[in-house]
Amino acid sequence: MSLEQLLAVIPPGSPDETLARQVNFDQLPAHIAIIMDGNGRWAAQRHLPRVEGHRAGIDSVRDVVETSARLGIDVLTLYAFSVENWKRPLAEVNTLMMLLKRYIRLELATLLTNNIQFRVIGRPEELAPDVQDELEIGIRKTAANTGMQFNIALNYGGRAEIVDAARRAMAAGVNPDDLDERRFGEFLYTAGQPDPDLLIRTSGEMRVSNFLLWQIAYSEIWVTETLWPDFRRRDLLEAVVAYQKRERRYGGIKSAKSAKTATAAESLP
Ligand code: FPP
């Protein structure tokens, strides 16, 4: 949106304000994807059960959703539950699902006020019916919103998504000769959305953990040591400012010039 929208919620004179003023609003990442990690370690540091880390992580979710919307980010994707997360103790899985339901119920009004469209990517059909119902309510009630698209990746796996896309393409009767990267993208969960420009991972791990494998081909990756429950607006702004200092090359050469142009220019006297 704008600097003004952001400054409206930032205490004047705070480090957040300094960072907000460094953001170039003409070069925002269109899509930010986040691997929220470190909830368990955050809880362990406080001698609390792991689930308390997830509970505390909800405040970070709230802060990041609001900041992203105020910044003017088009798409925000948060990795909340992977297809591998079913291996966790049942009580932890149940708490995560309960937190998710509660989040949607409590935040729906805020999502509506901020014109945010809520979506789910993954295999939600394999979730418990009560969770599916709550998700459906959130999706349906925000469907007409035209602002930021907020994807929650739930029962999500990057490889599973590619398999699902291949199945959908086959079911749609796509001729293999007509299948290219653009057409294939239309069968992904994120069809119609830009690929993430910026992938953030908290808690210092250098892994992509089966997240958006197709879509992050050219994403800039920013890893912070901050554990997810401590991640706030300041960290997000820091990531955006760092992203804007990067030079994106998409496999090309340094600077926007083509190899041909660069050679010609270099040969000038
Ligand atoms: C990783 O930390 C975090 C998760 C598997 C779940 C993230 C979920 C939430 C923050 C709550 C629900 C989300 C929404 C969008 C409402 P970890 O448990 O792997 O941490 P560790 O690596 O320190 O053990």
PDB file of C-alpha atoms and ligand atoms in Angstrom:
ATOM      1  CA  MET A   1       0.000   0.000   0.000  1.00  0.00           C
ATOM      2  CA  SER A   2       2.133   2.871   1.214  1.00  0.00           C
ATOM      3  CA  LEU A   3       4.609   4.167   3.723  1.00  0.00           C
ATOM      4  CA  GLU A   4       1.777   6.115   5.351  1.00  0.00           C
ATOM      5  CA  GLN A   5      -0.293   2.942   5.846  1.00  0.00           C
ATOM      6  CA  LEU A   6       2.679   1.337   7.538  1.00  0.00           C
ATOM      7  CA  LEU A   7       3.707   4.332   9.640  1.00  0.00           C
ATOM      8  CA  ALA A   8       0.135   4.556  10.940  1.00  0.00           C
ATOM      9  CA  VAL A   9       0.836   1.537  13.193  1.00  0.00           C
ATOM     10  CA  ILE A  10       4.536   2.114  13.942  1.00  0.00           C
ATOM     11  CA  PRO A  11       5.654   4.020  17.040  1.00  0.00           C
ATOM     12  CA  PRO A  12       7.465   7.187  15.895  1.00  0.00           C
ATOM     13  CA  GLY A  13      11.203   7.109  16.496  1.00  0.00           C
ATOM     14  CA  SER A  14      11.316   3.294  16.749  1.00  0.00           C
ATOM     15  CA  PRO A  15      13.801   1.095  14.821  1.00  0.00           C
ATOM     16  CA  ASP A  16      10.757  -0.133  12.862  1.00  0.00           C
ATOM     17  CA  GLU A  17      10.207   3.393  11.579  1.00  0.00           C
ATOM     18  CA  THR A  18      13.836   3.670  10.426  1.00  0.00           C
ATOM     19  CA  LEU A  19      13.445   0.369   8.551  1.00  0.00           C
ATOM     20  CA  ALA A  20      10.056   1.301   7.097  1.00  0.00           C
ATOM     21  CA  ARG A  21      11.602   4.467   5.642  1.00  0.00           C
ATOM     22  CA  GLN A  22      14.290   2.364   3.928  1.00  0.00           C
ATOM     23  CA  VAL A  23      11.722   0.311   1.987  1.00  0.00           C
ATOM     24  CA  ASN A  24      11.429   1.143  -1.705  1.00  0.00           C
ATOM     25  CA  PHE A  25       7.703   0.884  -2.373  1.00  0.00           C
ATOM     26  CA  ASP A  26       8.291   0.702  -6.129  1.00  0.00           C
ATOM     27  CA  GLN A  27      10.277  -2.523  -5.760  1.00  0.00           C
ATOM     28  CA  LEU A  28       8.315  -4.607  -3.324  1.00  0.00           C
ATOM     29  CA  PRO A  29       8.406  -8.398  -3.605  1.00  0.00           C
ATOM     30  CA  ALA A  30       5.057  -9.367  -5.143  1.00  0.00           C
ATOM     31  CA  HIS A  31       5.004 -12.632  -3.212  1.00  0.00           C
ATOM     32  CA  ILE A  32       6.653 -13.408   0.131  1.00  0.00           C
ATOM     33  CA  ALA A  33       6.725 -17.020   1.339  1.00  0.00           C
ATOM     34  CA  ILE A  34       7.751 -17.934   4.880  1.00  0.00           C
ATOM     35  CA  ILE A  35       8.937 -21.171   6.468  1.00  0.00           C
ATOM     36  CA  MET A  36       7.947 -20.552  10.077  1.00  0.00           C
ATOM     37  CA  ASP A  37      10.476 -22.537  12.079  1.00  0.00           C
ATOM     38  CA  GLY A  38      11.804 -22.681  15.626  1.00  0.00           C
ATOM     39  CA  ASN A  39       8.596 -22.885  17.672  1.00  0.00           C
ATOM     40  CA  GLY A  40       9.806 -26.000  19.506  1.00  0.00           C
ATOM     41  CA  ARG A  41      13.189 -24.449  20.336  1.00  0.00           C
ATOM     42  CA  TRP A  42      11.529 -21.240  21.509  1.00  0.00           C
ATOM     43  CA  ALA A  43       9.427 -23.291  23.930  1.00  0.00           C
ATOM     44  CA  ALA A  44      12.387 -25.451  25.048  1.00  0.00           C
ATOM     45  CA  GLN A  45      14.405 -22.308  25.880  1.00  0.00           C
ATOM     46  CA  ARG A  46      11.606 -21.386  28.282  1.00  0.00           C
ATOM     47  CA  HIS A  47      11.165 -24.929  29.682  1.00  0.00           C
ATOM     48  CA  LEU A  48       7.673 -25.001  28.183  1.00  0.00           C
ATOM     49  CA  PRO A  49       5.929 -27.762  26.207  1.00  0.00           C
ATOM     50  CA  ARG A  50       6.492 -27.523  22.420  1.00  0.00           C
ATOM     51  CA  VAL A  51       2.891 -26.537  21.791  1.00  0.00           C
ATOM     52  CA  GLU A  52       3.468 -23.289  23.694  1.00  0.00           C
ATOM     53  CA  GLY A  53       5.868 -22.336  20.905  1.00  0.00           C
ATOM     54  CA  HIS A  54       3.110 -22.864  18.334  1.00  0.00           C
ATOM     55  CA  ARG A  55       0.687 -20.881  20.481  1.00  0.00           C
ATOM     56  CA  ALA A  56       3.159 -17.986  20.712  1.00  0.00           C
ATOM     57  CA  GLY A  57       3.763 -18.273  16.967  1.00  0.00           C
ATOM     58  CA  ILE A  58       0.214 -17.118  16.305  1.00  0.00           C
ATOM     59  CA  ASP A  59       1.136 -13.584  17.442  1.00  0.00           C
ATOM     60  CA  SER A  60       3.908 -13.576  14.832  1.00  0.00           C
ATOM     61  CA  VAL A  61       1.421 -14.734  12.176  1.00  0.00           C
ATOM     62  CA  ARG A  62      -0.907 -11.868  13.083  1.00  0.00           C
ATOM     63  CA  ASP A  63       1.894  -9.305  12.974  1.00  0.00           C
ATOM     64  CA  VAL A  64       3.303 -10.537   9.662  1.00  0.00           C
ATOM     65  CA  VAL A  65      -0.112 -10.710   7.962  1.00  0.00           C
ATOM     66  CA  GLU A  66      -0.940  -7.147   8.983  1.00  0.00           C
ATOM     67  CA  THR A  67       2.489  -5.757   8.073  1.00  0.00           C
ATOM     68  CA  SER A  68       2.466  -7.494   4.679  1.00  0.00           C
ATOM     69  CA  ALA A  69      -0.980  -6.126   3.871  1.00  0.00           C
ATOM     70  CA  ARG A  70       0.024  -2.595   4.915  1.00  0.00           C
ATOM     71  CA  LEU A  71       3.233  -2.832   2.888  1.00  0.00           C
ATOM     72  CA  GLY A  72       1.230  -3.734  -0.211  1.00  0.00           C
ATOM     73  CA  ILE A  73       2.473  -7.280  -0.750  1.00  0.00           C
ATOM     74  CA  ASP A  74       0.248  -9.071  -3.304  1.00  0.00           C
ATOM     75  CA  VAL A  75       0.671 -12.614  -1.972  1.00  0.00           C
ATOM     76  CA  LEU A  76       1.842 -13.937   1.399  1.00  0.00           C
ATOM     77  CA  THR A  77       2.274 -17.693   1.893  1.00  0.00           C
ATOM     78  CA  LEU A  78       2.896 -19.204   5.324  1.00  0.00           C
ATOM     79  CA  TYR A  79       3.982 -22.840   5.746  1.00  0.00           C
ATOM     80  CA  ALA A  80       1.828 -24.014   8.650  1.00  0.00           C
ATOM     81  CA  PHE A  81       1.691 -27.802   8.307  1.00  0.00           C
ATOM     82  CA  SER A  82       3.588 -30.075   5.945  1.00  0.00           C
ATOM     83  CA  VAL A  83       2.621 -33.529   4.700  1.00  0.00           C
ATOM     84  CA  GLU A  84       5.520 -34.769   6.855  1.00  0.00           C
ATOM     85  CA  ASN A  85       4.190 -33.091  10.034  1.00  0.00           C
ATOM     86  CA  TRP A  86       1.742 -35.990  10.605  1.00  0.00           C
ATOM     87  CA  LYS A  87       4.761 -37.843  12.055  1.00  0.00           C
ATOM     88  CA  ARG A  88       4.647 -35.544  15.111  1.00  0.00           C
ATOM     89  CA  PRO A  89       2.969 -36.677  18.346  1.00  0.00           C
ATOM     90  CA  LEU A  90      -0.838 -36.719  18.005  1.00  0.00           C
ATOM     91  CA  ALA A  91      -1.269 -34.165  20.806  1.00  0.00           C
ATOM     92  CA  GLU A  92       0.977 -31.691  18.945  1.00  0.00           C
ATOM     93  CA  VAL A  93      -0.880 -32.240  15.658  1.00  0.00           C
ATOM     94  CA  ASN A  94      -4.209 -31.728  17.425  1.00  0.00           C
ATOM     95  CA  THR A  95      -2.993 -28.507  19.050  1.00  0.00           C
ATOM     96  CA  LEU A  96      -1.797 -27.168  15.697  1.00  0.00           C
ATOM     97  CA  MET A  97      -5.209 -27.874  14.164  1.00  0.00           C
ATOM     98  CA  MET A  98      -6.988 -26.297  17.119  1.00  0.00           C
ATOM     99  CA  LEU A  99      -4.776 -23.175  16.848  1.00  0.00           C
ATOM    100  CA  LEU A 100      -5.492 -22.947  13.157  1.00  0.00           C
ATOM    101  CA  LYS A 101      -9.253 -23.120  13.671  1.00  0.00           C
ATOM    102  CA  ARG A 102      -9.067 -20.558  16.440  1.00  0.00           C
ATOM    103  CA  TYR A 103      -6.893 -18.259  14.329  1.00  0.00           C
ATOM    104  CA  ILE A 104      -9.430 -18.231  11.487  1.00  0.00           C
ATOM    105  CA  ARG A 105     -12.341 -17.686  13.843  1.00  0.00           C
ATOM    106  CA  LEU A 106     -10.646 -14.830  15.717  1.00  0.00           C
ATOM    107  CA  GLU A 107      -8.955 -13.164  12.760  1.00  0.00           C
ATOM    108  CA  LEU A 108     -11.744 -13.333  10.185  1.00  0.00           C
ATOM    109  CA  ALA A 109     -12.971  -9.824  11.036  1.00  0.00           C
ATOM    110  CA  THR A 110      -9.448  -8.418  10.679  1.00  0.00           C
ATOM    111  CA  LEU A 111      -8.966 -10.216   7.354  1.00  0.00           C
ATOM    112  CA  LEU A 112     -12.216  -8.720   6.107  1.00  0.00           C
ATOM    113  CA  THR A 113     -11.383  -5.193   7.343  1.00  0.00           C
ATOM    114  CA  ASN A 114      -8.015  -5.375   5.610  1.00  0.00           C
ATOM    115  CA  ASN A 115      -9.510  -6.692   2.332  1.00  0.00           C
ATOM    116  CA  ILE A 116      -7.368  -9.856   2.598  1.00  0.00           C
ATOM    117  CA  GLN A 117      -8.336 -12.943   0.604  1.00  0.00           C
ATOM    118  CA  PHE A 118      -7.684 -16.130   2.555  1.00  0.00           C
ATOM    119  CA  ARG A 119      -6.708 -19.311   0.717  1.00  0.00           C
ATOM    120  CA  VAL A 120      -5.370 -22.748   1.523  1.00  0.00           C
ATOM    121  CA  ILE A 121      -2.748 -24.584  -0.509  1.00  0.00           C
ATOM    122  CA  GLY A 122      -2.010 -28.268   0.010  1.00  0.00           C
ATOM    123  CA  ARG A 123      -4.307 -31.236   0.433  1.00  0.00           C
ATOM    124  CA  PRO A 124      -6.943 -29.832   2.820  1.00  0.00           C
ATOM    125  CA  GLU A 125      -9.356 -32.625   1.838  1.00  0.00           C
ATOM    126  CA  GLU A 126      -7.293 -34.958   4.051  1.00  0.00           C
ATOM    127  CA  LEU A 127      -7.810 -32.792   7.160  1.00  0.00           C
ATOM    128  CA  ALA A 128     -10.463 -33.489   9.797  1.00  0.00           C
ATOM    129  CA  PRO A 129     -13.992 -32.345   8.781  1.00  0.00           C
ATOM    130  CA  ASP A 130     -14.189 -29.703  11.545  1.00  0.00           C
ATOM    131  CA  VAL A 131     -10.921 -28.144  10.333  1.00  0.00           C
ATOM    132  CA  GLN A 132     -12.116 -28.241   6.732  1.00  0.00           C
ATOM    133  CA  ASP A 133     -15.364 -26.532   7.738  1.00  0.00           C
ATOM    134  CA  GLU A 134     -13.524 -23.690   9.470  1.00  0.00           C
ATOM    135  CA  LEU A 135     -11.189 -23.239   6.503  1.00  0.00           C
ATOM    136  CA  GLU A 136     -14.166 -23.178   4.131  1.00  0.00           C
ATOM    137  CA  ILE A 137     -15.784 -20.404   6.147  1.00  0.00           C
ATOM    138  CA  GLY A 138     -12.596 -18.318   5.981  1.00  0.00           C
ATOM    139  CA  ILE A 139     -12.189 -18.937   2.240  1.00  0.00           C
ATOM    140  CA  ARG A 140     -15.839 -18.237   1.418  1.00  0.00           C
ATOM    141  CA  LYS A 141     -16.197 -15.085   3.504  1.00  0.00           C
ATOM    142  CA  THR A 142     -13.019 -13.494   2.127  1.00  0.00           C
ATOM    143  CA  ALA A 143     -13.426 -14.707  -1.476  1.00  0.00           C
ATOM    144  CA  ALA A 144     -14.573 -11.313  -2.796  1.00  0.00           C
ATOM    145  CA  ASN A 145     -11.691  -9.417  -1.160  1.00  0.00           C
ATOM    146  CA  THR A 146      -9.365  -7.783  -3.658  1.00  0.00           C
ATOM    147  CA  GLY A 147      -6.341  -6.991  -1.479  1.00  0.00           C
ATOM    148  CA  MET A 148      -3.518  -9.269  -0.407  1.00  0.00           C
ATOM    149  CA  GLN A 149      -3.905 -12.996  -1.072  1.00  0.00           C
ATOM    150  CA  PHE A 150      -2.964 -14.892   2.049  1.00  0.00           C
ATOM    151  CA  ASN A 151      -2.171 -18.561   1.465  1.00  0.00           C
ATOM    152  CA  ILE A 152      -1.782 -20.948   4.348  1.00  0.00           C
ATOM    153  CA  ALA A 153       0.109 -24.060   3.264  1.00  0.00           C
ATOM    154  CA  LEU A 154      -1.617 -26.905   5.068  1.00  0.00           C
ATOM    155  CA  ASN A 155      -0.964 -30.595   4.645  1.00  0.00           C
ATOM    156  CA  TYR A 156       1.356 -29.220   2.014  1.00  0.00           C
ATOM    157  CA  GLY A 157       4.297 -30.855   0.246  1.00  0.00           C
ATOM    158  CA  GLY A 158       6.178 -29.450  -2.732  1.00  0.00           C
ATOM    159  CA  ARG A 159       6.589 -32.859  -4.351  1.00  0.00           C
ATOM    160  CA  ALA A 160       2.958 -33.735  -3.629  1.00  0.00           C
ATOM    161  CA  GLU A 161       1.939 -30.474  -5.327  1.00  0.00           C
ATOM    162  CA  ILE A 162       3.901 -31.352  -8.469  1.00  0.00           C
ATOM    163  CA  VAL A 163       2.346 -34.842  -8.517  1.00  0.00           C
ATOM    164  CA  ASP A 164      -1.122 -33.312  -8.037  1.00  0.00           C
ATOM    165  CA  ALA A 165      -0.466 -30.831 -10.860  1.00  0.00           C
ATOM    166  CA  ALA A 166       0.615 -33.646 -13.190  1.00  0.00           C
ATOM    167  CA  ARG A 167      -2.537 -35.594 -12.306  1.00  0.00           C
ATOM    168  CA  ARG A 168      -4.722 -32.542 -12.917  1.00  0.00           C
ATOM    169  CA  ALA A 169      -3.050 -31.848 -16.253  1.00  0.00           C
ATOM    170  CA  MET A 170      -3.675 -35.453 -17.311  1.00  0.00           C
ATOM    171  CA  ALA A 171      -7.266 -35.345 -16.056  1.00  0.00           C
ATOM    172  CA  ALA A 172      -7.795 -32.132 -18.047  1.00  0.00           C
ATOM    173  CA  GLY A 173      -6.648 -34.017 -21.148  1.00  0.00           C
ATOM    174  CA  VAL A 174      -3.651 -31.784 -21.824  1.00  0.00           C
ATOM    175  CA  ASN A 175      -1.696 -33.000 -24.811  1.00  0.00           C
ATOM    176  CA  PRO A 176       1.913 -33.677 -23.663  1.00  0.00           C
ATOM    177  CA  ASP A 177       3.166 -31.725 -26.697  1.00  0.00           C
ATOM    178  CA  ASP A 178       1.322 -28.633 -25.410  1.00  0.00           C
ATOM    179  CA  LEU A 179       2.751 -28.902 -21.901  1.00  0.00           C
ATOM    180  CA  ASP A 180       5.375 -26.296 -21.091  1.00  0.00           C
ATOM    181  CA  GLU A 181       6.357 -24.565 -17.838  1.00  0.00           C
ATOM    182  CA  ARG A 182       3.710 -21.841 -18.183  1.00  0.00           C
ATOM    183  CA  ARG A 183       0.896 -24.343 -18.863  1.00  0.00           C
ATOM    184  CA  PHE A 184       2.069 -26.646 -16.070  1.00  0.00           C
ATOM    185  CA  GLY A 185       1.957 -23.708 -13.630  1.00  0.00           C
ATOM    186  CA  GLU A 186      -1.789 -23.460 -14.277  1.00  0.00           C
ATOM    187  CA  PHE A 187      -2.261 -26.798 -12.501  1.00  0.00           C
ATOM    188  CA  LEU A 188      -0.293 -25.897  -9.378  1.00  0.00           C
ATOM    189  CA  TYR A 189      -2.052 -24.905  -6.149  1.00  0.00           C
ATOM    190  CA  THR A 190      -0.741 -21.354  -6.706  1.00  0.00           C
ATOM    191  CA  ALA A 191      -2.164 -21.032 -10.241  1.00  0.00           C
ATOM    192  CA  GLY A 192      -2.637 -17.393 -11.146  1.00  0.00           C
ATOM    193  CA  GLN A 193      -0.277 -16.131  -8.440  1.00  0.00           C
ATOM    194  CA  PRO A 194       3.253 -14.825  -9.004  1.00  0.00           C
ATOM    195  CA  ASP A 195       6.124 -17.036  -7.824  1.00  0.00           C
ATOM    196  CA  PRO A 196       7.666 -15.952  -4.510  1.00  0.00           C
ATOM    197  CA  ASP A 197      10.285 -13.243  -4.978  1.00  0.00           C
ATOM    198  CA  LEU A 198      11.397 -13.634  -1.395  1.00  0.00           C
ATOM    199  CA  LEU A 199      11.549 -16.824   0.677  1.00  0.00           C
ATOM    200  CA  ILE A 200      12.120 -16.280   4.395  1.00  0.00           C
ATOM    201  CA  ARG A 201      13.115 -19.021   6.811  1.00  0.00           C
ATOM    202  CA  THR A 202      13.354 -18.457  10.537  1.00  0.00           C
ATOM    203  CA  SER A 203      15.556 -20.217  13.126  1.00  0.00           C
ATOM    204  CA  GLY A 204      18.689 -20.390  11.005  1.00  0.00           C
ATOM    205  CA  GLU A 205      18.131 -23.692   9.190  1.00  0.00           C
ATOM    206  CA  MET A 206      19.449 -23.736   5.613  1.00  0.00           C
ATOM    207  CA  ARG A 207      16.799 -25.983   4.064  1.00  0.00           C
ATOM    208  CA  VAL A 208      13.760 -25.521   1.828  1.00  0.00           C
ATOM    209  CA  SER A 209      11.916 -28.451   3.461  1.00  0.00           C
ATOM    210  CA  ASN A 210       9.739 -29.474   0.505  1.00  0.00           C
ATOM    211  CA  PHE A 211       8.175 -25.988   0.322  1.00  0.00           C
ATOM    212  CA  LEU A 212       6.997 -24.537  -3.014  1.00  0.00           C
ATOM    213  CA  LEU A 213       9.693 -26.494  -4.863  1.00  0.00           C
ATOM    214  CA  TRP A 214       8.493 -25.480  -8.309  1.00  0.00           C
ATOM    215  CA  GLN A 215       7.756 -21.848  -7.452  1.00  0.00           C
ATOM    216  CA  ILE A 216      11.016 -20.942  -5.643  1.00  0.00           C
ATOM    217  CA  ALA A 217      13.233 -21.638  -8.668  1.00  0.00           C
ATOM    218  CA  TYR A 218      14.421 -18.012  -8.708  1.00  0.00           C
ATOM    219  CA  SER A 219      13.362 -16.774  -5.273  1.00  0.00           C
ATOM    220  CA  GLU A 220      15.782 -14.812  -3.132  1.00  0.00           C
ATOM    221  CA  ILE A 221      16.288 -16.689   0.125  1.00  0.00           C
ATOM    222  CA  TRP A 222      16.693 -14.841   3.424  1.00  0.00           C
ATOM    223  CA  VAL A 223      17.417 -16.845   6.560  1.00  0.00           C
ATOM    224  CA  THR A 224      17.308 -15.344  10.035  1.00  0.00           C
ATOM    225  CA  GLU A 225      18.409 -16.842  13.356  1.00  0.00           C
ATOM    226  CA  THR A 226      15.257 -15.401  14.940  1.00  0.00           C
ATOM    227  CA  LEU A 227      12.865 -18.124  16.097  1.00  0.00           C
ATOM    228  CA  TRP A 228       9.352 -17.835  14.651  1.00  0.00           C
ATOM    229  CA  PRO A 229       7.570 -16.799  17.892  1.00  0.00           C
ATOM    230  CA  ASP A 230      10.005 -13.846  18.127  1.00  0.00           C
ATOM    231  CA  PHE A 231       9.555 -12.815  14.485  1.00  0.00           C
ATOM    232  CA  ARG A 232       7.849  -9.454  14.165  1.00  0.00           C
ATOM    233  CA  ARG A 233       7.272  -6.529  11.794  1.00  0.00           C
ATOM    234  CA  ARG A 234      10.893  -5.421  12.290  1.00  0.00           C
ATOM    235  CA  ASP A 235      12.245  -8.755  11.009  1.00  0.00           C
ATOM    236  CA  LEU A 236       9.943  -8.685   7.989  1.00  0.00           C
ATOM    237  CA  LEU A 237      10.999  -5.129   7.103  1.00  0.00           C
ATOM    238  CA  GLU A 238      14.643  -6.140   7.528  1.00  0.00           C
ATOM    239  CA  ALA A 239      14.098  -9.020   5.081  1.00  0.00           C
ATOM    240  CA  VAL A 240      12.397  -6.757   2.518  1.00  0.00           C
ATOM    241  CA  VAL A 241      15.162  -4.138   2.750  1.00  0.00           C
ATOM    242  CA  ALA A 242      17.836  -6.868   2.338  1.00  0.00           C
ATOM    243  CA  TYR A 243      15.912  -8.313  -0.637  1.00  0.00           C
ATOM    244  CA  GLN A 244      15.846  -4.914  -2.316  1.00  0.00           C
ATOM    245  CA  LYS A 245      19.643  -4.725  -2.141  1.00  0.00           C
ATOM    246  CA  ARG A 246      20.038  -7.996  -4.035  1.00  0.00           C
ATOM    247  CA  GLU A 247      20.607  -8.133  -7.763  1.00  0.00           C
ATOM    248  CA  ARG A 248      18.316 -10.697  -9.352  1.00  0.00           C
ATOM    249  CA  ARG A 249      19.840 -12.363 -12.364  1.00  0.00           C
ATOM    250  CA  TYR A 250      17.514 -15.264 -13.262  1.00  0.00           C
ATOM    251  CA  GLY A 251      20.502 -17.164 -14.656  1.00  0.00           C
ATOM    252  CA  GLY A 252      21.613 -14.148 -16.710  1.00  0.00           C
ATOM    253  CA  ILE A 253      24.649 -11.946 -16.292  1.00  0.00           C
ATOM    254  CA  LYS A 254      25.338  -9.171 -13.801  1.00  0.00           C
ATOM    255  CA  SER A 255      23.278  -6.019 -14.545  1.00  0.00           C
ATOM    256  CA  ALA A 256      20.262  -5.827 -16.827  1.00  0.00           C
ATOM    257  CA  LYS A 257      22.393  -5.701 -19.989  1.00  0.00           C
ATOM    258  CA  SER A 258      22.407  -8.756 -22.250  1.00  0.00           C
ATOM    259  CA  ALA A 259      25.725 -10.486 -22.967  1.00  0.00           C
ATOM    260  CA  LYS A 260      25.558  -9.141 -26.509  1.00  0.00           C
ATOM    261  CA  THR A 261      25.027  -5.531 -25.379  1.00  0.00           C
ATOM    262  CA  ALA A 262      27.752  -5.802 -22.754  1.00  0.00           C
ATOM    263  CA  THR A 263      30.265  -7.102 -25.291  1.00  0.00           C
ATOM    264  CA  ALA A 264      29.391  -4.354 -27.763  1.00  0.00           C
ATOM    265  CA  ALA A 265      29.666  -1.672 -25.068  1.00  0.00           C
ATOM    266  CA  GLU A 266      32.985  -3.047 -23.823  1.00  0.00           C
ATOM    267  CA  SER A 267      34.445  -2.906 -27.342  1.00  0.00           C
ATOM    268  CA  LEU A 268      33.780   0.859 -27.578  1.00  0.00           C
ATOM    269  CA  PRO A 269      36.864   2.999 -27.358  1.00  0.00           C
TER     270      PRO A 269
HETATM  271  C1  FPP B   1       7.899 -25.219  12.961  1.00  0.00           C
HETATM  272  O1  FPP B   1       8.463 -25.177  14.245  1.00  0.00           O
HETATM  273  C2  FPP B   1       6.506 -24.751  12.971  1.00  0.00           C
HETATM  274  C3  FPP B   1       5.433 -25.510  12.627  1.00  0.00           C
HETATM  275  C4  FPP B   1       5.557 -26.899  12.192  1.00  0.00           C
HETATM  276  C5  FPP B   1       4.053 -25.002  12.715  1.00  0.00           C
HETATM  277  C6  FPP B   1       3.824 -23.544  12.489  1.00  0.00           C
HETATM  278  C7  FPP B   1       2.461 -23.224  12.956  1.00  0.00           C
HETATM  279  C8  FPP B   1       2.057 -22.120  13.607  1.00  0.00           C
HETATM  280  C9  FPP B   1       2.909 -20.952  13.855  1.00  0.00           C
HETATM  281  C10 FPP B   1       0.658 -22.025  14.132  1.00  0.00           C
HETATM  282  C11 FPP B   1      -0.464 -22.122  13.148  1.00  0.00           C
HETATM  283  C12 FPP B   1      -0.328 -21.266  11.958  1.00  0.00           C
HETATM  284  C13 FPP B   1      -1.243 -20.419  11.410  1.00  0.00           C
HETATM  285  C14 FPP B   1      -0.953 -19.864  10.054  1.00  0.00           C
HETATM  286  C15 FPP B   1      -2.458 -19.974  12.064  1.00  0.00           C
HETATM  287  P1  FPP B   1       9.039 -26.501  14.905  1.00  0.00           P
HETATM  288  O2  FPP B   1       7.997 -27.061  15.782  1.00  0.00           O
HETATM  289  O3  FPP B   1       9.531 -27.430  13.831  1.00  0.00           O
HETATM  290  O4  FPP B   1      10.240 -25.922  15.727  1.00  0.00           O
HETATM  291  P2  FPP B   1      11.628 -26.629  16.096  1.00  0.00           P
HETATM  292  O5  FPP B   1      12.348 -26.862  14.782  1.00  0.00           O
HETATM  293  O6  FPP B   1      12.309 -25.616  16.957  1.00  0.00           O
HETATM  294  O7  FPP B   1      11.287 -27.901  16.811  1.00  0.00           O
END
